[in-house]
XYZ file of N, CA and C in Angstrom:
714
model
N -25.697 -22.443 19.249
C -25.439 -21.406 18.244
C -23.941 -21.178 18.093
N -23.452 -20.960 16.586
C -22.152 -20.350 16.583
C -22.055 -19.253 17.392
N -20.604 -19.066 17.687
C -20.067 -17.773 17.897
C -20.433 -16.703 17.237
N -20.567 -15.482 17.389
C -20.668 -14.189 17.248
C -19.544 -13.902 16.387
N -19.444 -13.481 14.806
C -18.298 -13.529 14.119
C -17.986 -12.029 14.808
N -16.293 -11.707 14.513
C -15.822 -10.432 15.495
C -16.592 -9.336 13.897
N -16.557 -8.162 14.299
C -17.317 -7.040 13.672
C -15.834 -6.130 13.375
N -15.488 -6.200 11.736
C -14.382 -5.483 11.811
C -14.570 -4.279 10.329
N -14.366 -3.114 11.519
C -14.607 -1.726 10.753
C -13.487 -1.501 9.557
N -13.733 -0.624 8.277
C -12.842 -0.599 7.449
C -13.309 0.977 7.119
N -12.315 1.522 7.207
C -12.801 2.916 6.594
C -12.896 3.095 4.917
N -14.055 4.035 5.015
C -14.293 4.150 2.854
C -13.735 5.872 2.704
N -13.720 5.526 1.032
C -13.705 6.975 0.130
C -14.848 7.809 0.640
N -14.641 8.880 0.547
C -15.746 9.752 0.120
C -15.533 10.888 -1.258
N -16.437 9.991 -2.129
C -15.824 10.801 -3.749
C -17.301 10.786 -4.860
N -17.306 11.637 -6.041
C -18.107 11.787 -6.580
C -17.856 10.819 -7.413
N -19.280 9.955 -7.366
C -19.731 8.965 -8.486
C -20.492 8.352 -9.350
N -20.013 7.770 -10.406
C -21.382 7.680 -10.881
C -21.315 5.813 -11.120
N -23.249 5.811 -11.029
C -23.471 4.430 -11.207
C -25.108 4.408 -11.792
N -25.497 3.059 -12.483
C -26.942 3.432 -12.728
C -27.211 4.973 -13.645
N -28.206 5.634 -12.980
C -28.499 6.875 -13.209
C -28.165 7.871 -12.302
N -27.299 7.340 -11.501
C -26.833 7.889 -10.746
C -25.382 9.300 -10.892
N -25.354 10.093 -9.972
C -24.007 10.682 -10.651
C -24.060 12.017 -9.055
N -23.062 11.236 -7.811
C -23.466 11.849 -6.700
C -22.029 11.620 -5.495
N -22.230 12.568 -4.912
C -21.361 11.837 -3.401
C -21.705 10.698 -3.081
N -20.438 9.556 -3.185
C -21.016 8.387 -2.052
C -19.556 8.207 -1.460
N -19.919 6.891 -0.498
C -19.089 6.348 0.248
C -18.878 5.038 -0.172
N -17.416 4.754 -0.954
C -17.000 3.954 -1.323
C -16.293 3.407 -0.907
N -15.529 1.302 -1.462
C -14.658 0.924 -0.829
C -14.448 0.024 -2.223
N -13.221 -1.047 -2.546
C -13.554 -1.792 -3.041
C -13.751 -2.686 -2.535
N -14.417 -3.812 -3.250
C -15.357 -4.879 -2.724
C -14.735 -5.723 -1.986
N -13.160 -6.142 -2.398
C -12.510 -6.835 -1.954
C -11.415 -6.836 -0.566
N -11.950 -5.459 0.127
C -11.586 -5.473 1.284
C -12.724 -6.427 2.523
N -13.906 -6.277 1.515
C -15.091 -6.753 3.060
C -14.892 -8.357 2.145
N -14.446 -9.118 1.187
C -14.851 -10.331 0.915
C -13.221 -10.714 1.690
N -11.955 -9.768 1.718
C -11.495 -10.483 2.363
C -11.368 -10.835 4.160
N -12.122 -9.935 4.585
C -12.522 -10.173 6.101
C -13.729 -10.830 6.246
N -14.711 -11.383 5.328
C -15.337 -12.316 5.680
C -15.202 -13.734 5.221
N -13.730 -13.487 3.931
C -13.099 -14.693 3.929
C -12.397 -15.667 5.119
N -11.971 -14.416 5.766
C -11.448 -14.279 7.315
C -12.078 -14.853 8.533
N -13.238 -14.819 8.072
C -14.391 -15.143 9.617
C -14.647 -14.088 10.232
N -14.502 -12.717 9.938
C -15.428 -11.766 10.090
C -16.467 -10.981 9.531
N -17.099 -9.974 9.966
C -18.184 -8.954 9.723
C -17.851 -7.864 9.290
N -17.705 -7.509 7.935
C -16.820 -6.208 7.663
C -18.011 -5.530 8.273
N -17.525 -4.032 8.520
C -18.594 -2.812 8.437
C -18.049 -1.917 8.207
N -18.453 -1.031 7.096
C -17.932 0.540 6.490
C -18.071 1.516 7.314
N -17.027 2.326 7.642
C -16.901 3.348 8.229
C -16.885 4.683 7.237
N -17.493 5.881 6.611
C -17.353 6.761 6.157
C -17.216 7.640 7.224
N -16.620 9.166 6.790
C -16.173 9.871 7.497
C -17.670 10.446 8.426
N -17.578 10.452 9.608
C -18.695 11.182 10.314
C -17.862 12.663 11.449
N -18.906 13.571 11.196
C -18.641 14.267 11.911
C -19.595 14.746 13.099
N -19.115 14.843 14.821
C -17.958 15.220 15.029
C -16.798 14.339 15.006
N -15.644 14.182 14.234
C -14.737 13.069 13.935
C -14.772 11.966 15.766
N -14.325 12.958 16.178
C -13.297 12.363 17.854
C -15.086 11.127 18.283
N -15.569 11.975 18.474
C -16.855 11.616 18.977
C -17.991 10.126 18.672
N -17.527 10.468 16.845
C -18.382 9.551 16.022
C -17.045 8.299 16.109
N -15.751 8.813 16.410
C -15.017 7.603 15.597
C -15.367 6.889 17.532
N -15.509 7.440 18.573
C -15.386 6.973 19.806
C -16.425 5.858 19.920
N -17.537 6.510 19.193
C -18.933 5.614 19.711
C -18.864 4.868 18.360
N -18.200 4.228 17.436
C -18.346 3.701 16.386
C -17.423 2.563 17.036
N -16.007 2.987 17.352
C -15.509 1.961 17.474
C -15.113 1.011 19.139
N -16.586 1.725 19.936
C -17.035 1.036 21.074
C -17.912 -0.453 20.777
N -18.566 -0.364 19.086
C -19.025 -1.389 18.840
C -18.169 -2.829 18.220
N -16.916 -2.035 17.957
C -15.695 -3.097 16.883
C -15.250 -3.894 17.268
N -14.903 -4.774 16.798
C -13.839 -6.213 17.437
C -12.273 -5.462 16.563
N -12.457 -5.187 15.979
C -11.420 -4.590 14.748
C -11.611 -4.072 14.227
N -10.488 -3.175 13.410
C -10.608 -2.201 12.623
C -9.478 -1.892 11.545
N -9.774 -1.494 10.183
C -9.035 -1.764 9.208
C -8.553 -0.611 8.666
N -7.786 0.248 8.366
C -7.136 1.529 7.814
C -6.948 1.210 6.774
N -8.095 1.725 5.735
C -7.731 1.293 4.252
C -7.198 2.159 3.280
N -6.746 2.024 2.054
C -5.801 1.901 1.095
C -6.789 3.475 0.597
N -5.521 4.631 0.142
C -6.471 5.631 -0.390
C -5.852 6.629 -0.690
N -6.188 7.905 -1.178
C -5.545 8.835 -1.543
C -3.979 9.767 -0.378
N -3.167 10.696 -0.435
C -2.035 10.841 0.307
C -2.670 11.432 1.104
N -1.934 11.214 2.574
C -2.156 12.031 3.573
C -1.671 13.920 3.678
N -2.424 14.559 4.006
C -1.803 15.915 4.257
C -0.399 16.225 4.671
N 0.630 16.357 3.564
C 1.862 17.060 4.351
C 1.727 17.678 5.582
N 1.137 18.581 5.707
C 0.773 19.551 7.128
C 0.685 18.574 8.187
N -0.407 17.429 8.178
C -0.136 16.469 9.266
C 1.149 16.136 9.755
N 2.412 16.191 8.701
C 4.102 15.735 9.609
C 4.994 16.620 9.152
N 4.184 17.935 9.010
C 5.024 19.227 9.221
C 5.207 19.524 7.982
N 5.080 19.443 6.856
C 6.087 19.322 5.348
C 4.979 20.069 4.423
N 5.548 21.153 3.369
C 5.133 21.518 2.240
C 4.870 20.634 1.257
N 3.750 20.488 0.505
C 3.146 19.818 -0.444
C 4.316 19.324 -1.509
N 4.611 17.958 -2.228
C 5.627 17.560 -3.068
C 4.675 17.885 -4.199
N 5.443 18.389 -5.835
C 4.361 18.853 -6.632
C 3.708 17.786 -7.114
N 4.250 16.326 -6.837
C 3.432 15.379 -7.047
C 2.474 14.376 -5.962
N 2.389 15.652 -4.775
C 1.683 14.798 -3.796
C 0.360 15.335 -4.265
N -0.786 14.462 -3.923
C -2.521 14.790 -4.184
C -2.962 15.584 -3.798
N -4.265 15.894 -3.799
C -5.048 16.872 -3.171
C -5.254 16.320 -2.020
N -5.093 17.258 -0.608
C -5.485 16.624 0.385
C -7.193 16.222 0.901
N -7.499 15.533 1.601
C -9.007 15.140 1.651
C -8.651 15.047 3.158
N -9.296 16.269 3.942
C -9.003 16.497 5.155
C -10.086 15.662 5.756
N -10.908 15.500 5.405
C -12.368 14.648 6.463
C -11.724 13.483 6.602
N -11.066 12.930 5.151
C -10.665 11.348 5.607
C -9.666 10.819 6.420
N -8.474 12.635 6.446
C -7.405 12.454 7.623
C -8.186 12.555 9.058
N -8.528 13.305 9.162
C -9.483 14.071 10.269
C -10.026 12.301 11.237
N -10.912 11.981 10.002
C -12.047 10.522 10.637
C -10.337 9.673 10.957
N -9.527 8.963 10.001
C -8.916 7.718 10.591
C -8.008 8.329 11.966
N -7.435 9.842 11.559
C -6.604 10.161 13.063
C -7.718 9.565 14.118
N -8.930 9.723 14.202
C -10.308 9.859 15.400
C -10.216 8.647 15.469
N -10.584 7.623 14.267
C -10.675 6.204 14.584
C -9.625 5.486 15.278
N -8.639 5.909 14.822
C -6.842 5.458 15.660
C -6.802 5.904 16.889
N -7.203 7.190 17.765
C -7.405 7.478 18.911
C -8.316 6.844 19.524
N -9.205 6.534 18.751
C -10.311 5.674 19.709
C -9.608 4.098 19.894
N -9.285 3.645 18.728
C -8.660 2.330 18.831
C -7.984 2.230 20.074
N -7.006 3.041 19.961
C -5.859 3.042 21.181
C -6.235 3.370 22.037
N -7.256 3.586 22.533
C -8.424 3.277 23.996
C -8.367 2.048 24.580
N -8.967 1.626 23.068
C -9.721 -0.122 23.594
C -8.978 -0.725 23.234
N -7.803 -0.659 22.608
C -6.496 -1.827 22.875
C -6.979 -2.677 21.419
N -7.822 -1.821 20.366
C -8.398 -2.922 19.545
C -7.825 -2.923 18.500
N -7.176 -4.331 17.910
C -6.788 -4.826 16.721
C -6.506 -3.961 15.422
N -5.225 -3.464 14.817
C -5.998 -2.748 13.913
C -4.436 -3.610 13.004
N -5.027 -2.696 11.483
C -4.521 -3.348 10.339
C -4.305 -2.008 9.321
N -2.998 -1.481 9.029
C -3.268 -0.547 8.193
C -2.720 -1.129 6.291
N -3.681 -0.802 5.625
C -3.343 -1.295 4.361
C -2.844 0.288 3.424
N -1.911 0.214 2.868
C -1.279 1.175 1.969
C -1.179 2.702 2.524
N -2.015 3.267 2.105
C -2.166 4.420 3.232
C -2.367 4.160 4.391
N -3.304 2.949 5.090
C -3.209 3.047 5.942
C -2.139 3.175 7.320
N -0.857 2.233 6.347
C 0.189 2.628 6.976
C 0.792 3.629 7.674
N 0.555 4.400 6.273
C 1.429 6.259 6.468
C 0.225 6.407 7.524
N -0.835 6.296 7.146
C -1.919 6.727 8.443
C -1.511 6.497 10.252
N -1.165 6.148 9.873
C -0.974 5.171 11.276
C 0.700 5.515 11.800
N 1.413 5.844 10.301
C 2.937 6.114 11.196
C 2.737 7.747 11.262
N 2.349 8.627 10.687
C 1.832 9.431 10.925
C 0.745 10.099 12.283
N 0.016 9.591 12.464
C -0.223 9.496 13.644
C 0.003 9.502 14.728
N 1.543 8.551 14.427
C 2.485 8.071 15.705
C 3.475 9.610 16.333
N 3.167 10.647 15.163
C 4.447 11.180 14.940
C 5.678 11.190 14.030
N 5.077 10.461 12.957
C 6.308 10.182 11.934
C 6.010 11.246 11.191
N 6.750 10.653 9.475
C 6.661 11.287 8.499
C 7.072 10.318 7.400
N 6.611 11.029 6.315
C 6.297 10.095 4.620
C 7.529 10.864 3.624
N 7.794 10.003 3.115
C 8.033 10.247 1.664
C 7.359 10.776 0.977
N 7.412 12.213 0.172
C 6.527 12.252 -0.418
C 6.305 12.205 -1.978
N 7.066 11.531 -2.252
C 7.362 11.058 -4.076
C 8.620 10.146 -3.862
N 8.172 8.805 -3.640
C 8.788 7.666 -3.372
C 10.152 7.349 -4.564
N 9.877 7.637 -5.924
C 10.656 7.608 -7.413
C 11.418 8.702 -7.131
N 11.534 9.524 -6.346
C 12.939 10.897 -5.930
C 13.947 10.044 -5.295
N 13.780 8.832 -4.355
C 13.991 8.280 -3.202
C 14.862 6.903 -4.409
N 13.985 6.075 -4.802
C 14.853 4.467 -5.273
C 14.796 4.975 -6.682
N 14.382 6.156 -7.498
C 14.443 6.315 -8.839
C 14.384 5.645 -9.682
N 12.584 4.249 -9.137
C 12.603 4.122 -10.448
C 10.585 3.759 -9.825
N 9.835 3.861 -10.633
C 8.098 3.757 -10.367
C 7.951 2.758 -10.392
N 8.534 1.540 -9.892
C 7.884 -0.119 -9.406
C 6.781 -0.472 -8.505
N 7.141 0.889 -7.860
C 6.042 0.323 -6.844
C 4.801 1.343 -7.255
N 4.519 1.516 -7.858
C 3.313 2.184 -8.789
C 3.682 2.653 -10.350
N 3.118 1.391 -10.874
C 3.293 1.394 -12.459
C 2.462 2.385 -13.107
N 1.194 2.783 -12.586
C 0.272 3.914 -12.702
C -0.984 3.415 -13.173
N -1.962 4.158 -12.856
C -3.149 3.579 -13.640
C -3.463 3.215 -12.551
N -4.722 1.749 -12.895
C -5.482 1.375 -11.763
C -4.445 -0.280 -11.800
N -3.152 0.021 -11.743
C -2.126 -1.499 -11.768
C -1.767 -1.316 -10.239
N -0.864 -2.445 -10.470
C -0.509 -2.963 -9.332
C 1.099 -3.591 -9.174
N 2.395 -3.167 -8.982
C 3.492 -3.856 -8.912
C 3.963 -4.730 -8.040
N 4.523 -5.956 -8.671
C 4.823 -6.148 -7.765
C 6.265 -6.749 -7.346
N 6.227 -6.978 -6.079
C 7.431 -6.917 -5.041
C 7.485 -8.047 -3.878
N 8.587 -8.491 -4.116
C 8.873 -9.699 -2.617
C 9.255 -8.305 -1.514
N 9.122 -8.766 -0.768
C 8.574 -8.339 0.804
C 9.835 -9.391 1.746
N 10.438 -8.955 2.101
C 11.332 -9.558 2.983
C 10.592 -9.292 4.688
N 10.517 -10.006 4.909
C 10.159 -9.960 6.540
C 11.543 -10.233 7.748
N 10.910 -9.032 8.885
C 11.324 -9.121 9.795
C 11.909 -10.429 10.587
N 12.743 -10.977 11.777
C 12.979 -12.261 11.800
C 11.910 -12.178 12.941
N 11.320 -13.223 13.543
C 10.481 -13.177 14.836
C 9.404 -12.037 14.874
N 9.400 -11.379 14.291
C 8.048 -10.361 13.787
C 6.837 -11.052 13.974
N 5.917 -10.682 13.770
C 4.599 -11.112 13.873
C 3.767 -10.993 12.342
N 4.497 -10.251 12.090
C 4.075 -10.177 10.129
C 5.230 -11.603 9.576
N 5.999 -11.436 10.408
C 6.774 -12.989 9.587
C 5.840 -14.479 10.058
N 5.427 -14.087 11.187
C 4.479 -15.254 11.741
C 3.261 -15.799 10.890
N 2.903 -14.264 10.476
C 1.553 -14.430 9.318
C 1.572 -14.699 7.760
N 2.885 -14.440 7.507
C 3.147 -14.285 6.242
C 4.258 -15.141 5.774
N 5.507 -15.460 6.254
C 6.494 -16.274 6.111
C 7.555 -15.155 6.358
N 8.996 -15.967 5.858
C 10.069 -15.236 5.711
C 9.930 -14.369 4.530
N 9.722 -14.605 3.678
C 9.250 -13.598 2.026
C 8.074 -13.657 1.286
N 7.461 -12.624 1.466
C 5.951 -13.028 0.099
C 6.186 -11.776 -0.312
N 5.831 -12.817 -1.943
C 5.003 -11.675 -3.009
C 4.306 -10.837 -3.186
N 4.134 -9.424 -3.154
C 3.048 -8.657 -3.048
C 2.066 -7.993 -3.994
N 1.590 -7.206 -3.766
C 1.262 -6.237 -5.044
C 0.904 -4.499 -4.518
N 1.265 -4.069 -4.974
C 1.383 -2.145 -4.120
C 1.259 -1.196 -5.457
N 0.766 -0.130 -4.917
C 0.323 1.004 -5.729
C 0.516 1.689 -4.397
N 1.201 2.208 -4.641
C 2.128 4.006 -3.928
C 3.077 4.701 -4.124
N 2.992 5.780 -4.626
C 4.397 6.446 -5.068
C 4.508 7.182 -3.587
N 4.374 7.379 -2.503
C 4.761 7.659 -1.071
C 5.250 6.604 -0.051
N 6.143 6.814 1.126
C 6.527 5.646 1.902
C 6.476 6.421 2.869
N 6.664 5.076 3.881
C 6.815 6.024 5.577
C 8.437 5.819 5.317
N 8.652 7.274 5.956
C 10.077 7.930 5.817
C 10.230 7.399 7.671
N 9.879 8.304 9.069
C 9.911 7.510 10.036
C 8.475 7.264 10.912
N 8.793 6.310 12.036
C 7.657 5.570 12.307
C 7.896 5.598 14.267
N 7.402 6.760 14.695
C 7.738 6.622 16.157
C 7.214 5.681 16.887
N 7.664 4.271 17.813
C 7.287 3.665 18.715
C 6.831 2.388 18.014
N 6.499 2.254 16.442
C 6.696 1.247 15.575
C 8.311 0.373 15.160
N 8.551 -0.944 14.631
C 9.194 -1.261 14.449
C 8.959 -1.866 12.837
N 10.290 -1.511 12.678
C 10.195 -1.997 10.902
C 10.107 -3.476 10.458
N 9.372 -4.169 9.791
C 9.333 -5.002 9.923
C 8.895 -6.451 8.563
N 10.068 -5.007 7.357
C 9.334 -5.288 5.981
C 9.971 -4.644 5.397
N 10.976 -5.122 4.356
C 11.494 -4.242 3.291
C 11.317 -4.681 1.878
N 11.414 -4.173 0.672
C 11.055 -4.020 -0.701
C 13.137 -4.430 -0.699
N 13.449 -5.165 -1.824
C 14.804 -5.321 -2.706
C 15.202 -3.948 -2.407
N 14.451 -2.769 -2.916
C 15.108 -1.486 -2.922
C 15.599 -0.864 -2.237
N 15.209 -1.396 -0.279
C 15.351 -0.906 0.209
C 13.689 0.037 1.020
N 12.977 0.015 0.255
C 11.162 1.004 0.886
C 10.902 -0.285 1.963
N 10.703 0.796 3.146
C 10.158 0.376 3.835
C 8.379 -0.396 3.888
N 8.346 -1.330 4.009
C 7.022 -1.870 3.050
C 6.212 -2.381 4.524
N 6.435 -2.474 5.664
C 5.761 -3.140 7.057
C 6.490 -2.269 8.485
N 5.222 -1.717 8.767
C 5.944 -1.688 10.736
C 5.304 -2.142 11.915
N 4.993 -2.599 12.682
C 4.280 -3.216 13.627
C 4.349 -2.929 15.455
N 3.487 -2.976 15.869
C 3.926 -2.789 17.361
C 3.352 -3.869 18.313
N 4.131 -4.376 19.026
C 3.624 -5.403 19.937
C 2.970 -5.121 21.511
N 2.209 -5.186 21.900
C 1.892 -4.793 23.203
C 0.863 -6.126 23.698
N 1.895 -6.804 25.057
C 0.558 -7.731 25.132
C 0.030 -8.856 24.248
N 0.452 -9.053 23.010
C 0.530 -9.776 21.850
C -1.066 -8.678 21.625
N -0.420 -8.084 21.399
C -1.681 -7.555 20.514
C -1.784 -7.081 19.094
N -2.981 -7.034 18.271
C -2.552 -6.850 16.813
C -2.554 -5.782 16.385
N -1.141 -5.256 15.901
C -1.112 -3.753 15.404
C -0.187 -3.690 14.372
N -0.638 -3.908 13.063
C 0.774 -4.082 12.023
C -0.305 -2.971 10.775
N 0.772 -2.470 9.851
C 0.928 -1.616 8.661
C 1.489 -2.200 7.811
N 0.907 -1.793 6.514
C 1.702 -2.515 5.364
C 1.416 -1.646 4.349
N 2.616 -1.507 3.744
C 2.739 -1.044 2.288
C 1.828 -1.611 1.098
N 1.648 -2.554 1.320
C 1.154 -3.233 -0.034
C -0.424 -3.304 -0.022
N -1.317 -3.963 -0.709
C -2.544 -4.065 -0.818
C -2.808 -5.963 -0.446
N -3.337 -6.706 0.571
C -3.395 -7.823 0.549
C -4.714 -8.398 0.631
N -5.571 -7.127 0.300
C -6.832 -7.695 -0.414
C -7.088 -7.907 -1.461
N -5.904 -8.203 -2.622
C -6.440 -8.290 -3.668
C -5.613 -9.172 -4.128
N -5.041 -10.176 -3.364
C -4.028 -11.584 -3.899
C -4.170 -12.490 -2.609
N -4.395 -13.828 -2.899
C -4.286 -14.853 -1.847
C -3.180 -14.618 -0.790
N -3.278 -13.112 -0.366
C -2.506 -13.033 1.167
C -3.483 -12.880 1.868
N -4.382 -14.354 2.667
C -5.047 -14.224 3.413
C -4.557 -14.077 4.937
N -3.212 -14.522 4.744
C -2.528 -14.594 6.628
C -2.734 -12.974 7.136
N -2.467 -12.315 6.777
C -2.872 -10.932 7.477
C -4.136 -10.527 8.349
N -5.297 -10.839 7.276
C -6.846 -10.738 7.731
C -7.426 -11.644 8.680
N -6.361 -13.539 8.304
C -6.557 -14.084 9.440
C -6.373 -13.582 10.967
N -5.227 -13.396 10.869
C -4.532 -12.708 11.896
C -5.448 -11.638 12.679
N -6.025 -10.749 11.718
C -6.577 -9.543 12.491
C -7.637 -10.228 12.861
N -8.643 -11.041 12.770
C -9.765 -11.803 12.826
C -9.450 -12.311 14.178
N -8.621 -13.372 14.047
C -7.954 -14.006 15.351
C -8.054 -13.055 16.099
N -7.105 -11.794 16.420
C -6.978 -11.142 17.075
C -8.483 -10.610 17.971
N -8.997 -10.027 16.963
C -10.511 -9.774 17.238
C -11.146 -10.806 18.277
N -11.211 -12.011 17.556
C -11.904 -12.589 18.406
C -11.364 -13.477 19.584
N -9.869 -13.164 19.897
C -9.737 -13.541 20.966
C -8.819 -12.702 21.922
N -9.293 -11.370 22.124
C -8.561 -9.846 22.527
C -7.301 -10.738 24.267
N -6.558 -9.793 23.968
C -5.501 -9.963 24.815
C -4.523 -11.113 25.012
């Protein structure tokens, strides 16, 4: 028998929708986060927010090989101390609440993780950082979110000897939707910049283990080296 593909968690929306005859709360993702981890050689599995957060994210991600911090609305100012920017979102506390839980549990089991767009800020946040919170105050001009349901895009300069340069090269093309950035990133290293200057990647090494953030979205353009990577990782821990 083959191997056991690794089982890698991705957290979803929780938003009102409609489909069919339908018109209700669900738990959403787009499609192209689980086709690109099983492009990968893994098992996506959706994580929606469960409560009690600490508890559900503990015994959820006792089953994971990996786990994915996905792309989504802004994190709570209050999480890194800061009054609301008048163009930051509504906050969606369950979904801060669940990935802080899922990231504490991660950092238990030493397991693989991958943050995509928000997931980033998720994750430098977490650390103790803090965001930008209207990115166009900062490089003054909306490239990196043209608006709408688009996508801009941006070469990505990589770190030298990084592990995102390992996966990705010295420069790739991206595509990003965020008007927020991680402003700082405690115990992370930068490892990714935009022409402008936005910090676009940070990563932490422990052990060669896989722990990188990214600005951009790389489920939705032939940047498969990332997902490889987390896959790898998964399935061959330490």
């Amino acid at each position: 028998m083959a191997p056991a593909r690794p089982l890698v968690g991705i957290s979803t929306y929780r938003e009102q929708a409609s489909w069919g005859v339908w018109d209700q709360k669900a738990d959403l993702l787009p499609s192209s986060y689980a086709e690109a981890v099983r492009a990968a050689g893994g098992l996506p599995v959706l994580l929606p927010p469960v409560e009690p957060h600490a508890e559900a994210a503990r015994e959820v991600v006792a089953r994971l090989d990996a786990l994915v911090i996905a792309g989504g609305a802004d994190v709570a100012p209050a999480a890194y101390g800061q009054e609301p920017h008048p163009r930051t979102g509504r906050p969606r506390a369950d979904r801060d609440a669940w990935e802080m839980a899922l990231l504490d549990a991660a950092e238990e089991r030493s397991l693989p993780v991958l943050g995509v767009c928000r997931g980033m800020q998720v994750m430098a946040v977490h650390a103790g950082g803090a965001l930008e919170q209207h990115l166009p105050d900062v490089v003054e001009h909306d490239g990196h979110d043209p608006g709408g349901d688009g996508f801009g895009v941006v070469e990505v300069s990589t770190g030298p000897g990084s592990q995102l340069e390992e996966l990705v090269g010295p420069r790739v093309e991206v595509r990003c939707h965020h008007h927020q950035a991680v402003r700082s990133h405690p115990g992370y290293a930068a490892v990714g910049w935009a022409p402008d200057g936005t910090l676009e990647a940070i990563e932490r090494r422990e052990s060669g283990r896989f722990h990188l953030g990214v600005q951009w979205h790389p489920e939705v353009v032939a940047d498969a080296g990332l997902f490889r990577g987390l896959v790898a990782a998964a399935a061959h821990p330490g």
